Amino acid sequence: MNYTYEYPRPSLTVDCVVFGLDESNELRVLLIQRALDPYAGYWALPGGFVKIDEGLEDAARRELFEETGVKDVFVEQLFTFGNMQRDPRGRVVSVAYYALVNLKDHPVKASTDAKHADWFKLGEIPELAFDHKEILAKAIERIRSKVLYKPIGFELLPEKFTLSDLQKLYETILGQLLNRRNFRSKILKLDLLEELERQTNVSHRPAQLYKFNKEKYEELSSKDGEFIFEIRFHHRDNREEGENEV
Amino acid sequence: MNYTYEYPRPSLTVDCVVFGLDESNELRVLLIQRALDPYAGYWALPGGFVKIDEGLEDAARRELFEETGVKDVFVEQLFTFGNMQRDPRGRVVSVAYYALVNLKDHPVKASTDAKHADWFKLGEIPELAFDHKEILAKAIERIRSKVLYKPIGFELLPEKFTLSDLQKLYETILGQLLNRRNFRSKILKLDLLEELERQTNVSHRPAQLYKFNKEKYEELSSKDGEFIFEIRFHHRDNREEGENEV
DNA sequence: TCAAAAGTGTTTAGTTTACACCCATGC
DNA sequence: GCATGGGTGTAAACTAAACACTTTTGA
């Protein structure tokens, strides 16, 4: 069946930039290898055409699930890309989303029109299809700035985490080392972490496990317009401690 | 001429939320009164269909100019709205932009398919067509948060302005009164304002006029990744001064 | 000389930074 | 008993907040 319109219309797609944290606390992006032309064989962001009767975010979630098996994750709209030359098939406008997931909970399984799906370290991104490099760059920029004033980082961690996990996450996203004591006091002062049990079976002093109290955060930020989740570190402190003790 | 596609495609539009400052330093939004159905007679954000061979921001600027005569202004993408029911004509996805202008430089003149165009105070917005109320709300939220860490406020002022103008602008956008002395020192400490001449022909002590040094800001923020334009006021100070002496 | 807005400096409170050593566990 | 990462307190430096009176001009 065909569809006819009086004026030409661009195609509308969605693309997802999915970030995950790997075992060694490095940030990775979920890419799929395209099976079909254009750019067959190239790696690309998961995404695809928006159906006429589905919402934009719904389309992003659907494509993400179909192509990578990832579902039920934090997703937010990033930006809409509409350069004339971004797709060789013609005028294609793409609404990009970014997602944050705990990588361990989302083993990838490719399906549908994606040949493979895999998690890539940020430093090892292959050449990407379309303008996906640009979309990825925008997504990185976005999470870098957003993590400073919204508690989105917790989406990348498992439910239970240690303060060291959290600190490493911030160090990864911000690309700078942070002072441990100051990080801990800053985070704990927000009073948004719930203390759980301690770690077990680690060959060092077991760390306290915490859980982010999302309900409390939402209550505070909606009720009290003043409340700001602000994690900002003005001066960095690279050299770790334990140095010259005379 | 007709255009036929294998799959149905949504229409793609752009909408612009244009903010301006009026003589009494109140924030206003530029609306047009629709001449055509749907929502004929209703007030709406300026906007319209994206042409197949024009960029999204280009489309936003074109529609803005055609419908209101406003051009050459600061424009940034806001969000893309794609609810299924947002337009009675069918599936219409709209990429929204917001613009900041100095109202005095942009006397409105309606044309094309807009019956009228006018500047409305934020407190006196009429019922709007489509989901434009939602778009407007998102734009207000965006400028409120963005003004705290990007120097977008200057886009609303004339080239030359006084510190009082700037303070009133911040008070308007943030919806809170600020302490004059603290505001002045905070702003001047950034060292991004150029001192010009003084006011003339005012019936009080003439104020110093300033100009925002955009080049310097851009140089600092690109070269020195650390530099942050941050204007944040933690406690407000409502009662103005000059009170009980003795 | 009055009204109206501009301009200015200092003290206090709060926040952020910098910094070094002991603790608990598994192997 | 040693290697590994976890955990802690305080003083100094800085930044933000609070606050009242004098200045300049036109009318």
XYZ file of C-alpha atoms (C1' of nucleotides) in Angstrom:
546
model
C 0.000 0.000 0.000
C 1.133 3.504 -0.732
C 0.599 6.855 0.959
C 0.205 10.046 -0.993
C 0.570 13.597 0.211
C 0.211 16.980 -1.397
C 3.643 18.094 -0.217
C 6.802 16.029 0.159
C 7.554 14.889 3.718
C 10.835 13.968 5.344
C 11.167 10.531 6.873
C 11.208 10.510 10.638
C 13.501 8.264 12.644
C 14.714 7.904 16.196
C 18.213 7.031 17.364
C 19.391 6.017 20.807
C 22.704 6.680 22.449
C 22.856 4.072 25.187
C 25.529 4.461 27.819
C 26.578 1.714 30.181
C 29.292 1.199 32.763
C 31.484 -1.863 32.336
C 33.143 -4.008 35.030
C 36.100 -1.704 35.252
C 33.883 1.349 35.548
C 34.528 2.555 32.048
C 31.797 4.217 30.097
C 30.631 2.331 27.017
C 28.151 2.924 24.231
C 25.874 0.342 22.713
C 26.225 0.094 18.939
C 24.734 -2.178 16.344
C 26.285 -3.347 13.145
C 24.037 -2.576 10.240
C 22.930 -5.513 8.113
C 21.294 -3.460 5.400
C 22.217 -0.606 3.167
C 22.865 2.249 3.476
C 26.047 1.764 5.465
C 25.691 -2.039 5.539
C 28.421 -3.429 7.774
C 28.986 -0.118 9.538
C 28.396 0.338 13.225
C 25.586 2.700 14.120
C 23.380 3.830 16.942
C 20.318 1.665 17.407
C 17.289 3.343 15.888
C 14.821 3.285 13.071
C 11.673 4.698 11.591
C 8.908 6.101 13.724
C 5.590 4.410 13.112
C 2.697 6.629 12.248
C 0.809 5.699 15.388
C 3.488 5.612 18.043
C 4.995 8.303 20.239
C 8.565 9.410 19.688
C 9.905 8.028 22.940
C 7.905 4.856 22.361
C 9.590 4.479 19.006
C 13.002 4.963 20.593
C 12.272 2.306 23.209
C 10.860 -0.086 20.650
C 13.827 0.185 18.306
C 16.210 -0.152 21.188
C 14.518 -3.315 22.318
C 14.160 -4.804 18.847
C 17.751 -4.174 17.924
C 19.538 -4.856 21.171
C 17.150 -6.461 23.653
C 17.571 -3.554 26.048
C 14.369 -2.368 27.718
C 12.927 -0.628 30.752
C 15.695 1.894 31.059
C 16.101 5.591 31.675
C 15.567 7.468 28.412
C 15.496 11.196 27.671
C 15.241 13.194 24.491
C 18.582 14.579 23.373
C 18.217 16.625 20.191
C 16.669 16.450 16.753
C 19.012 16.195 13.813
C 17.795 17.309 10.447
C 20.751 18.166 8.227
C 19.873 17.711 4.603
C 22.762 15.372 3.885
C 22.654 13.177 6.942
C 21.117 10.207 5.158
C 21.872 9.158 1.573
C 18.312 7.894 1.138
C 17.011 11.436 1.177
C 15.652 13.808 3.737
C 15.539 12.006 7.050
C 15.006 13.813 10.325
C 16.028 11.945 13.443
C 14.956 12.566 16.994
C 17.838 11.357 19.152
C 17.475 9.987 22.672
C 20.028 8.998 25.229
C 19.666 6.162 27.671
C 21.572 5.197 30.778
C 21.731 1.591 31.834
C 23.566 -0.703 34.098
C 25.497 -2.702 31.559
C 25.531 -5.903 33.581
C 21.740 -6.046 33.573
C 21.676 -5.741 29.805
C 23.585 -8.423 28.020
C 23.165 -7.648 24.358
C 21.376 -9.913 21.919
C 21.057 -8.716 18.387
C 17.960 -9.368 16.357
C 15.785 -7.956 13.556
C 17.768 -5.917 11.091
C 20.840 -5.541 13.248
C 23.614 -7.986 12.581
C 25.401 -7.532 15.866
C 25.161 -5.348 18.897
C 28.037 -4.612 21.205
C 29.295 -2.278 23.875
C 32.175 -0.004 22.833
C 34.509 1.949 25.032
C 34.334 5.657 24.362
C 37.927 5.696 23.246
C 37.415 2.866 20.783
C 34.419 3.909 18.738
C 34.636 2.717 15.140
C 33.603 4.811 12.186
C 29.868 5.282 12.441
C 27.049 5.388 9.916
C 25.185 8.613 9.059
C 25.882 11.533 11.382
C 25.977 9.237 14.374
C 29.373 10.464 15.452
C 27.883 13.902 15.879
C 24.895 12.537 17.774
C 27.194 10.610 20.077
C 29.299 13.701 20.717
C 26.217 15.655 21.650
C 25.072 12.917 24.000
C 28.418 12.832 25.794
C 28.365 16.571 26.180
C 24.847 16.362 27.543
C 25.518 13.763 30.211
C 28.698 15.573 31.248
C 26.803 18.717 31.998
C 23.662 17.074 33.280
C 25.388 14.832 35.776
C 26.470 17.968 37.623
C 22.981 19.006 38.565
C 20.727 15.988 38.163
C 21.152 12.582 39.778
C 21.248 10.731 36.494
C 24.471 8.937 37.341
C 22.658 6.443 39.527
C 20.938 5.066 36.439
C 24.284 3.649 35.407
C 24.918 1.833 38.663
C 23.335 -1.300 40.059
C 20.730 -0.800 42.758
C 23.322 -1.304 45.461
C 26.657 0.403 45.127
C 29.558 1.664 47.174
C 30.704 5.240 47.383
C 33.817 4.217 45.499
C 31.668 2.959 42.652
C 29.883 6.279 42.579
C 33.089 8.239 42.696
C 34.603 6.240 39.869
C 31.465 6.887 37.853
C 31.797 10.620 38.314
C 35.481 10.478 37.532
C 34.727 8.607 34.334
C 32.008 10.919 33.139
C 33.789 14.107 34.090
C 37.199 12.880 32.992
C 38.935 14.057 36.137
C 40.074 12.570 39.410
C 38.280 13.654 42.549
C 39.391 13.797 46.128
C 37.922 10.891 48.033
C 37.161 12.551 51.358
C 35.570 15.577 49.791
C 33.541 13.470 47.414
C 32.197 11.362 50.241
C 31.209 14.257 52.433
C 29.626 16.153 49.565
C 27.539 13.193 48.508
C 26.528 12.163 51.993
C 25.573 15.697 52.938
C 22.863 15.599 50.267
C 21.243 12.956 52.436
C 19.828 11.061 49.500
C 21.607 7.764 49.980
C 20.196 4.976 52.062
C 22.664 2.872 53.970
C 22.248 -0.834 53.345
C 24.367 -3.766 54.447
C 28.100 -4.063 53.843
C 29.929 -5.844 51.089
C 30.944 -9.449 51.708
C 33.671 -11.613 50.243
C 36.059 -8.893 49.295
C 39.695 -9.186 50.188
C 39.849 -5.851 51.922
C 37.769 -3.957 54.382
C 34.193 -4.415 53.129
C 32.576 -1.232 51.931
C 29.229 0.145 52.928
C 26.569 -0.404 50.285
C 24.099 2.350 49.473
C 20.967 2.835 47.465
C 19.796 6.099 45.913
C 16.580 7.352 47.456
C 14.859 8.501 44.302
C 11.518 9.108 45.991
C 13.082 11.488 48.457
C 14.902 13.314 45.693
C 11.730 13.739 43.675
C 9.794 14.924 46.683
C 12.452 17.477 47.541
C 12.901 18.761 44.038
C 9.193 19.105 43.343
C 8.055 20.453 46.707
C 11.012 22.680 47.359
C 11.827 24.531 44.152
C 15.101 25.514 45.736
C 16.551 22.069 46.075
C 19.373 21.442 43.705
C 21.297 18.264 43.288
C 24.612 19.835 42.688
C 27.826 17.930 42.493
C 30.479 20.244 41.304
C 34.167 20.067 41.912
C 35.996 23.243 41.301
C 39.538 22.128 41.805
C 40.705 18.680 40.991
C 43.180 16.685 42.997
C 45.031 14.280 40.796
C 47.833 12.906 42.855
C 46.392 10.305 45.135
C 47.425 10.370 48.710
C 49.723 8.311 50.893
C 52.730 10.307 49.788
C 55.850 11.455 51.565
C 55.208 10.962 55.245
C 58.718 12.113 56.285
C 1.737 17.487 -7.641
C 1.561 14.603 -5.222
C 4.165 12.638 -3.318
C 3.807 8.967 -2.662
C 5.609 6.849 -0.116
C 5.554 3.189 0.788
C 4.927 3.935 4.458
C 2.877 6.723 5.983
C 4.887 9.698 7.224
C 4.101 12.258 9.897
C 4.091 15.911 8.917
C 7.011 17.882 10.276
C 6.643 21.391 11.606
C 8.648 23.871 13.613
C 7.382 26.225 16.308
C 9.129 29.178 17.896
C 8.802 30.483 21.402
C 10.085 34.040 21.123
C 10.798 35.885 24.338
C 11.273 39.630 24.563
C 11.641 42.191 27.319
C 9.186 45.089 27.284
C 9.760 48.704 28.404
C 8.997 47.858 32.008
C 11.344 44.897 31.943
C 8.602 42.327 31.867
C 9.073 39.151 29.893
C 6.744 38.722 26.943
C 6.089 36.060 24.328
C 5.381 36.666 20.685
C 2.171 35.014 19.513
C 0.263 35.072 16.273
C -3.438 34.807 15.755
C -4.239 32.018 13.364
C -6.172 32.942 10.254
C -6.749 29.394 9.089
C -8.174 26.219 10.482
C -7.458 24.302 12.574
C -7.770 26.675 15.510
C -8.655 29.659 13.291
C -8.826 32.753 15.487
C -6.772 31.160 18.271
C -3.443 32.526 19.343
C -0.496 30.259 18.681
C 3.267 30.135 18.545
C 4.652 31.191 15.178
C 5.611 28.135 13.173
C 4.754 25.989 10.204
C 5.748 23.168 7.956
C 9.358 22.301 7.268
C 10.195 22.370 3.590
C 11.761 19.267 2.171
C 14.967 21.069 1.300
C 15.547 23.324 4.289
C 17.224 22.730 7.637
C 15.183 22.639 10.798
C 16.569 25.819 12.265
C 16.272 27.464 8.853
C 12.608 26.544 8.803
C 12.144 27.994 12.279
C 13.787 31.254 11.255
C 11.848 31.438 8.018
C 8.469 30.904 9.661
C 9.329 33.377 12.358
C 10.185 35.998 9.787
C 7.225 35.286 7.545
C 4.731 35.372 10.357
C 6.084 38.140 12.519
C 8.854 39.984 10.688
C 11.368 39.014 13.363
C 14.776 37.958 12.049
C 18.455 37.698 12.884
C 17.916 36.664 16.466
C 19.292 34.135 18.920
C 17.599 30.771 18.325
C 18.170 27.384 19.943
C 16.434 24.075 19.663
C 14.133 23.382 22.583
C 12.457 20.002 22.259
C 10.566 17.895 19.743
C 6.912 17.296 20.412
C 5.272 14.286 18.864
C 2.165 13.340 20.833
C -0.305 11.579 18.643
C -3.162 13.959 19.449
C -1.363 17.260 19.311
C -2.805 18.259 15.939
C -6.335 17.500 14.730
C -5.091 17.201 11.151
C -3.303 13.980 11.974
C 0.167 12.995 13.027
C 2.267 16.128 13.178
C 5.660 16.193 14.838
C 6.976 19.610 15.755
C 10.520 20.635 16.484
C 10.284 23.569 18.866
C 12.837 26.378 19.111
C 13.131 29.250 21.476
C 14.390 32.677 20.582
C 15.497 35.629 22.658
C 15.175 39.117 21.266
C 15.253 42.690 22.297
C 11.612 43.584 21.888
C 12.223 47.197 20.963
C 14.250 46.153 17.926
C 11.428 43.944 16.723
C 8.191 45.765 16.208
C 5.769 43.135 15.004
C 4.164 43.168 11.605
C 1.947 40.301 10.736
C 1.867 38.876 7.265
C 1.320 35.659 5.286
C -1.113 33.323 6.983
C -1.045 35.007 10.370
C -3.836 37.451 11.073
C -2.092 39.299 13.859
C 1.075 39.060 15.842
C 1.540 40.513 19.296
C 3.636 40.398 22.425
C 1.915 38.902 25.483
C 2.951 39.175 29.094
C 3.630 35.789 30.632
C 0.793 36.242 33.073
C -1.696 37.087 30.360
C -1.338 34.311 27.836
C -4.624 33.464 26.138
C -5.749 29.951 25.359
C -3.369 28.594 22.770
C -3.780 26.355 19.748
C -2.474 22.776 19.639
C -0.135 21.845 22.525
C 1.473 25.255 22.449
C 0.812 25.843 26.126
C 2.984 22.847 26.875
C 5.691 24.047 24.504
C 5.670 27.461 26.107
C 5.935 25.942 29.575
C 8.944 23.922 28.516
C 10.584 27.003 27.031
C 10.122 29.002 30.217
C 11.571 26.175 32.250
C 14.501 25.995 29.859
C 15.444 29.657 29.963
C 15.052 29.700 33.760
C 17.610 27.000 34.177
C 19.850 28.033 31.323
C 20.188 31.631 32.391
C 21.962 30.388 35.515
C 24.912 28.999 33.667
C 24.945 30.547 30.186
C 24.958 34.228 29.331
C 21.783 34.050 27.276
C 20.155 36.892 29.180
C 22.115 39.467 27.213
C 20.233 38.453 24.083
C 17.173 40.069 25.591
C 18.829 43.407 26.286
C 19.866 46.137 23.901
C 23.533 46.371 23.063
C 24.079 48.954 25.781
C 22.483 48.411 29.148
C 22.870 49.349 32.782
C 23.474 46.951 35.623
C 19.980 47.727 36.851
C 18.569 46.600 33.517
C 20.484 43.387 33.826
C 19.407 42.836 37.396
C 15.747 43.422 36.548
C 16.113 40.919 33.746
C 17.404 38.271 36.101
C 14.715 39.089 38.625
C 12.085 38.707 35.953
C 13.329 35.420 34.610
C 14.032 33.888 37.967
C 10.952 35.317 39.624
C 12.797 36.552 42.680
C 14.288 39.788 43.920
C 18.040 39.995 44.207
C 20.286 42.063 46.393
C 21.709 44.931 44.406
C 25.205 45.097 45.843
C 25.742 41.369 45.654
C 24.397 41.208 42.147
C 26.711 43.963 40.967
C 29.822 42.510 42.473
C 29.017 39.024 41.221
C 28.455 40.214 37.673
C 31.428 42.536 37.566
C 33.730 39.895 38.996
C 33.124 37.789 35.897
C 34.921 40.526 34.007
C 32.829 40.082 30.889
C 31.235 43.503 30.738
C 32.819 46.401 28.910
C 32.334 49.827 30.390
C 30.933 52.350 27.913
C 29.751 55.909 28.427
C 27.138 56.951 30.978
C 23.455 57.517 30.539
C 22.314 61.026 29.657
C 19.047 62.853 30.185
C 17.784 60.873 33.111
C 16.420 62.680 36.079
C 18.635 60.948 38.555
C 22.255 60.053 38.758
C 23.130 58.690 35.314
C 24.069 55.037 35.293
C 27.090 53.455 33.741
C 26.314 51.707 30.463
C 27.857 48.341 29.686
C 28.154 45.957 26.789
C 28.569 42.190 27.036
C 31.899 41.027 25.714
C 30.731 37.941 23.863
C 34.062 37.320 22.157
C 35.841 37.171 25.488
C 33.231 34.820 26.895
C 33.512 32.486 23.937
C 37.267 32.508 24.079
C 37.257 31.708 27.786
C 34.660 29.000 27.586
C 36.246 27.242 24.636
C 39.893 27.557 25.605
C 39.471 26.992 29.296
C 37.078 24.118 29.751
C 36.813 25.114 33.378
C 35.260 28.492 32.875
C 31.674 28.623 33.919
C 29.335 31.541 33.624
C 27.508 30.961 36.842
C 25.043 33.381 38.308
C 23.324 31.740 41.161
C 21.680 33.325 44.153
C 21.052 31.029 47.028
C 19.102 33.256 49.353
C 16.888 35.983 48.106
C 16.497 39.377 49.693
C 13.043 40.764 49.188
C 12.756 43.843 51.336
C 14.597 46.629 49.663
C 16.887 48.741 51.694
C 16.809 52.223 53.143
C 14.944 51.082 56.229
C 15.030 52.094 59.841
C 18.023 54.306 60.412
C 18.839 54.715 64.130
C 15.299 71.190 47.322
C 13.198 67.114 46.189
C 12.646 62.725 44.004
C 14.742 58.870 41.872
C 17.918 55.724 40.918
C 23.174 54.881 41.095
C 26.873 53.693 43.483
C 29.861 51.832 47.113
C 32.861 48.598 51.465
C 33.056 45.660 55.226
C 31.910 42.177 58.504
C 30.041 37.604 59.235
C 28.636 33.098 58.075
C 29.047 29.313 55.433
C 31.233 26.388 52.196
C 35.039 24.235 49.993
C 39.506 22.708 49.959
C 43.516 20.369 51.315
C 45.554 16.954 53.732
C 47.630 11.610 56.396
C 46.761 7.920 58.867
C 44.296 3.731 60.776
C 40.822 -0.176 59.734
C 38.900 -4.590 58.199
C 39.123 -8.304 55.331
C 40.860 -12.410 52.301
C 44.624 -14.718 50.877
C 51.471 -10.561 57.865
C 50.676 -8.279 53.844
C 48.154 -6.273 50.154
C 43.964 -4.014 49.092
C 40.679 -0.723 49.222
C 37.556 1.492 53.085
C 36.983 4.905 56.212
C 37.632 9.270 58.880
C 38.307 14.956 61.098
C 39.998 19.494 61.069
C 42.171 23.872 60.079
C 42.799 27.338 56.461
C 41.181 29.701 52.446
C 37.684 31.313 50.018
C 33.138 32.770 48.706
C 28.618 34.437 49.468
C 25.487 36.969 52.239
C 23.857 40.755 54.769
C 23.579 45.342 55.493
C 22.880 51.816 55.144
C 24.218 55.716 53.584
C 26.083 59.106 49.998
C 26.080 60.736 45.087
C 24.366 62.710 40.885
C 21.114 64.383 38.024
C 16.575 66.699 36.074
C 12.619 68.806 37.246
